């Protein structure tokens, strides 16, 4: 009788696998991030691609057409935001004057209450500004390199998206062949169901958050225009797309707008109105739009969603914060269909969302 594996040895093996896996993802992110974004885009475009193929459009032409439509939409949004940033730059003198007035008031307050001379405060602040200016000057050249890198990566992501749409059946057959080889044909139907459901979960989630972002782009822009905020279109679109990052995005985006109104307005009325406006929208998003549109497709609880965000930020930066949540949702589908992994699926899942879904099906 063969002795069982030492639990400590098994734990060390699992720990080594986790460290190697995420270490490879981190150090290989220039290679893996374009593939991951291309895969997410391909999953998002699969329904449209299938719709075209059902109307006798060749698969290659359907893949290219879907990808070009998505690319034009993304470039259009980028062009719109760049124009708004240029318009926002015209307000920089006003913002600088307001900041200077606020800084002088802060100097006077500190001098009066803490007996710290204004000259000492200004000298310290000037040293910090000089250090920041040197750092900014160091990275000016990186801006142009980043733009060039972005364009190159955009072409690579576009190519990945097209090719993954064209060869998607080949990848599915490859996974099914592995299942047949290692688990036998008895599990083939279950494996096919898992592959289809995984693709559906990722596609539905990405489509849902994109629709929510577009809806809130309109609502934010109209609301900020009515309130009287300059460059409402830029802030409306920016907040809507930052909101794609769960939990953190809505708070960060709205805080930027509130801070902008605090600097540019003389009273606290407008910032308070903006804050209330975004609080109301966050409630609508949390309890109405997101549950209805995304349909709780990911079904992850808040704890592991935040952990996925932080781990994604650590491994891949901003791209990881966006991508790791649907990745974890796809992994949960696999966990729920493999007996030995079902406890992990129950651990990271949202039981309330699952119960609500079952009640709708009854």
C-alpha positions as a printed Julia matrix, in Angstrom:
362×3 Matrix{Float64}:
   0.0    0.0     0.0
   1.39   3.34   -1.07
   1.67   5.93    1.63
  -0.35   9.09    1.19
   1.24  12.39    0.26
   2.44  14.45    3.21
  -0.06  17.38    3.68
   2.81  19.83    4.15
   4.42  18.63    0.92
   1.11  19.0    -0.91
   0.62  22.5     0.54
   4.11  23.49   -0.58
   3.38  22.17   -4.07
   0.17  24.2    -4.29
   1.91  27.3    -2.91
   4.76  26.9    -5.41
   2.26  26.53   -8.25
   0.4   29.72   -7.21
   3.63  31.72   -6.89
   4.93  30.5   -10.27
   1.57  31.04  -11.97
   1.1   34.66  -10.87
   4.83  35.37  -11.17
   4.76  34.27  -14.8
   1.63  36.39  -15.39
   3.33  39.42  -13.82
   6.69  39.22  -15.58
   5.09  38.12  -18.84
   2.38  40.81  -18.85
   3.58  42.43  -22.14
   2.76  39.09  -23.76
  -0.29  38.0   -21.74
  -2.26  41.27  -21.44
  -2.88  41.7   -25.21
  -3.96  38.04  -25.42
  -6.29  38.44  -22.43
  -7.85  41.64  -23.79
  -8.18  40.04  -27.23
  -9.88  37.0   -25.67
 -12.32  39.22  -23.74
 -13.1   41.22  -26.87
 -13.62  38.01  -28.85
 -16.02  36.67  -26.19
 -17.89  39.97  -26.26
 -18.22  39.86  -30.06
 -19.1   36.15  -30.38
 -22.92  36.73  -30.4
 -22.65  39.37  -33.16
 -20.23  37.19  -35.11
 -22.6   34.21  -34.89
 -25.5   36.41  -36.02
 -23.57  37.39  -39.15
 -22.5   33.8   -39.82
 -26.12  32.62  -39.64
 -26.82  35.03  -42.5
 -24.27  33.33  -44.76
 -21.44  35.76  -44.04
 -18.07  33.91  -44.13
 -16.52  33.48  -40.7
 -13.36  35.45  -41.53
 -15.37  38.37  -42.94
 -17.75  38.3   -39.96
 -14.81  38.34  -37.51
 -13.11  41.24  -39.28
 -16.38  43.21  -39.54
 -17.26  42.78  -35.85
 -13.76  43.73  -34.72
 -13.66  46.82  -36.95
 -17.03  48.0   -35.63
 -15.8   47.63  -32.03
 -12.51  49.34  -32.91
 -14.27  52.3   -34.54
 -16.51  52.72  -31.47
 -13.51  52.65  -29.11
 -11.51  55.09  -31.25
 -14.56  57.36  -31.46
 -14.86  57.45  -27.67
 -11.11  58.08  -27.39
 -11.27  60.94  -29.91
 -14.2   62.45  -28.01
 -12.33  62.28  -24.7
  -9.17  63.81  -26.2
 -11.17  66.76  -27.56
 -12.75  67.25  -24.15
  -9.34  67.14  -22.46
  -8.13  69.86  -24.85
 -11.19  71.94  -23.93
 -10.53  71.29  -20.25
  -6.95  72.55  -20.65
  -8.36  76.0   -21.43
  -9.65  76.15  -17.86
  -6.21  75.5   -16.39
  -5.47  79.22  -15.7
  -8.72  79.51  -13.73
  -7.99  76.3   -11.84
  -4.45  77.53  -11.11
  -5.77  80.83   -9.74
  -8.29  79.04   -7.52
  -5.62  76.68   -6.23
  -3.35  79.62   -5.49
  -6.1   81.37   -3.52
  -6.82  78.18   -1.57
  -3.1   77.74   -0.92
  -2.75  81.3     0.4
  -5.73  80.75    2.69
  -4.17  77.51    3.96
  -0.85  79.32    4.59
  -2.63  81.98    6.61
  -4.57  79.39    8.64
  -1.44  77.38    9.47
   0.54  80.5    10.33
  -2.21  81.74   12.63
  -2.96  78.49   14.47
   0.4   76.68   14.44
   2.84  79.61   14.57
   4.64  78.4    11.46
   5.95  81.28    9.31
   4.54  81.56    5.78
   8.05  81.75    4.29
   8.95  78.39    5.85
   5.77  76.83    4.49
   6.41  78.19    1.0
  10.04  77.02    1.05
   8.97  73.49    1.97
   6.23  73.49   -0.65
   8.62  74.82   -3.31
  11.02  71.96   -2.59
   8.21  69.47   -3.08
   7.14  71.16   -6.33
  10.72  71.16   -7.64
  11.02  67.45   -6.9
   7.75  66.78   -8.67
   8.8   68.89  -11.66
  12.05  66.96  -12.0
  10.1   63.71  -11.84
   7.61  64.96  -14.41
  10.4   66.09  -16.72
  11.98  62.67  -16.44
   8.81  61.03  -17.71
   7.94  63.49  -20.51
   9.74  61.29  -23.03
   7.87  58.27  -21.69
   4.57  59.85  -22.73
   5.46  59.67  -26.41
   6.81  56.15  -26.02
   3.59  55.18  -24.25
   1.47  56.55  -27.11
   3.49  54.59  -29.65
   3.3   51.48  -27.47
  -0.48  51.92  -27.15
  -0.94  52.06  -30.92
   1.21  48.96  -31.41
  -0.67  47.07  -28.71
  -3.98  48.18  -30.23
  -2.99  46.59  -33.54
  -1.88  43.41  -31.75
  -5.12  43.21  -29.74
  -7.14  43.74  -32.92
  -5.27  40.91  -34.64
  -5.75  38.61  -31.63
  -9.48  39.38  -31.54
  -9.96  38.59  -35.23
  -7.94  35.38  -35.07
  -9.62  34.14  -31.89
 -13.03  34.7   -33.47
 -11.95  32.8   -36.59
 -10.35  29.89  -34.71
 -12.75  29.74  -31.75
 -14.14  26.34  -32.8
 -10.62  24.93  -33.02
  -9.87  25.99  -29.43
 -13.15  24.46  -28.24
 -12.37  21.16  -30.01
  -8.9   21.19  -28.45
 -10.36  21.48  -24.93
 -12.9   18.74  -25.64
 -10.17  16.49  -27.02
  -8.21  16.93  -23.79
 -11.3   16.0   -21.77
 -11.82  12.86  -23.85
  -8.17  11.9   -23.48
  -7.94  12.38  -19.7
 -11.52  11.8   -18.49
 -13.17   9.7   -21.19
 -16.18  10.32  -23.4
 -18.63  10.03  -20.52
 -17.76  13.59  -19.45
 -17.81  15.06  -22.97
 -21.3   16.56  -22.77
 -20.54  18.11  -19.4
 -17.28  19.58  -20.73
 -19.06  21.03  -23.75
 -21.63  22.63  -21.42
 -18.86  24.13  -19.26
 -17.05  25.62  -22.29
 -20.27  27.16  -23.65
 -21.32  28.48  -20.26
 -17.9   29.97  -19.55
 -17.96  31.87  -22.83
 -21.54  32.98  -22.16
 -20.7   34.23  -18.64
 -17.75  36.33  -19.8
 -19.61  37.64  -22.86
 -22.76  38.53  -20.89
 -20.77  40.28  -18.16
 -18.7   42.36  -20.59
 -21.75  43.24  -22.7
 -23.67  44.18  -19.56
 -21.02  46.49  -18.12
 -20.53  48.1   -21.55
 -24.26  48.83  -21.84
 -24.34  50.21  -18.29
 -21.33  52.42  -19.1
 -23.04  53.82  -22.21
 -26.28  54.47  -20.32
 -24.49  56.27  -17.51
 -22.41  58.26  -20.01
 -25.66  59.82  -21.22
 -27.19  60.21  -17.74
 -24.01  61.7   -16.25
 -23.55  64.14  -19.13
 -27.17  65.34  -19.02
 -27.18  65.6   -15.23
 -23.87  67.5   -15.0
 -25.0   69.83  -17.8
 -28.21  70.65  -15.91
 -26.2   71.27  -12.72
 -23.98  73.64  -14.72
 -20.63  71.83  -14.72
 -18.23  72.84  -17.48
 -16.92  70.0   -19.7
 -19.86  67.85  -18.6
 -19.4   65.48  -21.53
 -15.83  64.63  -20.54
 -16.65  64.07  -16.87
 -19.82  62.14  -17.69
 -18.05  59.67  -19.99
 -15.0   59.41  -17.73
 -17.03  58.56  -14.61
 -19.16  56.05  -16.55
 -16.18  54.1   -17.85
 -14.23  54.24  -14.58
 -17.37  52.7   -13.07
 -16.53  49.5   -15.0
 -14.14  48.71  -12.14
 -16.49  47.23   -9.49
 -16.97  49.02   -6.14
 -13.88  51.25   -6.49
 -14.6   52.87   -9.86
 -17.82  54.68   -8.97
 -16.29  56.26   -5.85
 -13.06  57.28   -7.6
 -14.8   58.77  -10.65
 -17.36  60.79   -8.69
 -14.65  62.01   -6.27
 -12.72  63.52   -9.21
 -15.75  65.54  -10.32
 -16.56  66.68   -6.78
 -12.93  67.77   -6.29
 -13.04  69.68   -9.59
 -16.17  71.57   -8.55
 -14.64  72.34   -5.14
 -11.68  73.99   -6.87
 -13.59  75.87   -9.56
 -16.61  77.08   -7.55
 -16.68  79.68   -4.8
 -19.46  78.01   -2.78
 -20.03  74.51   -1.47
 -23.53  74.27   -2.95
 -22.5   72.95   -6.37
 -20.06  70.3    -5.03
 -22.78  69.15   -2.6
 -25.33  68.88   -5.44
 -22.81  66.92   -7.56
 -22.08  64.57   -4.64
 -25.79  63.92   -4.06
 -26.3   63.38   -7.8
 -23.62  60.67   -7.93
 -24.83  59.03   -4.7
 -28.31  58.69   -6.21
 -26.87  57.29   -9.45
 -24.78  54.75   -7.51
 -27.92  53.49   -5.79
 -29.71  53.21   -9.15
 -26.71  51.37  -10.56
 -26.4   48.98   -7.61
 -30.08  48.07   -7.2
 -31.64  48.53  -10.66
 -29.41  48.81  -13.73
 -26.55  46.42  -12.99
 -28.75  43.57  -11.62
 -31.19  43.9   -14.53
 -28.68  44.3   -17.38
 -25.82  42.05  -16.29
 -28.25  39.65  -14.66
 -25.73  38.75  -11.93
 -23.9   36.64  -14.5
 -20.64  36.64  -12.58
 -22.28  35.7    -9.23
 -19.2   36.49   -7.12
 -19.48  37.79   -3.6
 -18.1   41.21   -2.71
 -15.13  39.89   -0.72
 -13.6   37.88   -3.56
 -14.51  40.53   -6.13
 -12.42  43.08   -4.21
  -9.65  40.51   -3.77
  -9.69  39.9    -7.55
  -9.43  43.67   -8.11
  -6.44  44.03   -5.78
  -4.7   40.95   -7.16
  -5.34  42.13  -10.72
  -3.89  45.53   -9.87
  -0.81  43.9    -8.34
  -0.21  41.56  -11.3
  -1.34  43.59  -14.34
  -2.17  47.09  -13.1
  -5.36  48.74  -14.38
  -5.85  46.03  -17.02
  -5.85  43.41  -14.27
  -8.49  45.31  -12.29
 -10.83  45.1   -15.28
  -9.96  41.58  -16.48
  -9.51  39.54  -13.31
 -13.18  39.81  -12.25
 -14.58  38.11  -15.4
 -11.67  35.64  -15.23
 -12.68  34.69  -11.7
 -16.31  34.45  -12.83
 -15.31  32.06  -15.62
 -13.24  30.05  -13.14
 -16.3   29.77  -10.88
 -18.21  28.11  -13.73
 -15.49  25.46  -13.92
 -15.47  25.07  -10.12
 -19.24  24.51  -10.07
 -19.01  21.65  -12.62
 -16.05  19.75  -11.14
 -16.89  17.78   -8.0
 -13.51  18.23   -6.34
 -13.63  22.01   -6.92
 -17.27  22.69   -5.94
 -16.31  23.9    -2.42
 -14.23  26.66   -4.01
 -17.15  27.65   -6.21
 -19.36  27.89   -3.14
 -16.72  29.92   -1.31
 -16.35  32.65   -3.94
 -19.97  32.6    -5.11
 -22.85  34.88   -4.17
 -25.55  32.64   -2.71
 -28.14  35.42   -2.72
 -27.67  36.0    -6.45
 -27.89  32.28   -7.13
 -31.03  31.96   -5.01
 -32.62  34.93   -6.79
 -31.82  33.39  -10.16
 -33.36  30.04   -9.14
 -36.5   31.78   -7.85
 -36.94  33.48  -11.23
 -36.67  30.13  -12.99
 -39.32  28.5   -10.8
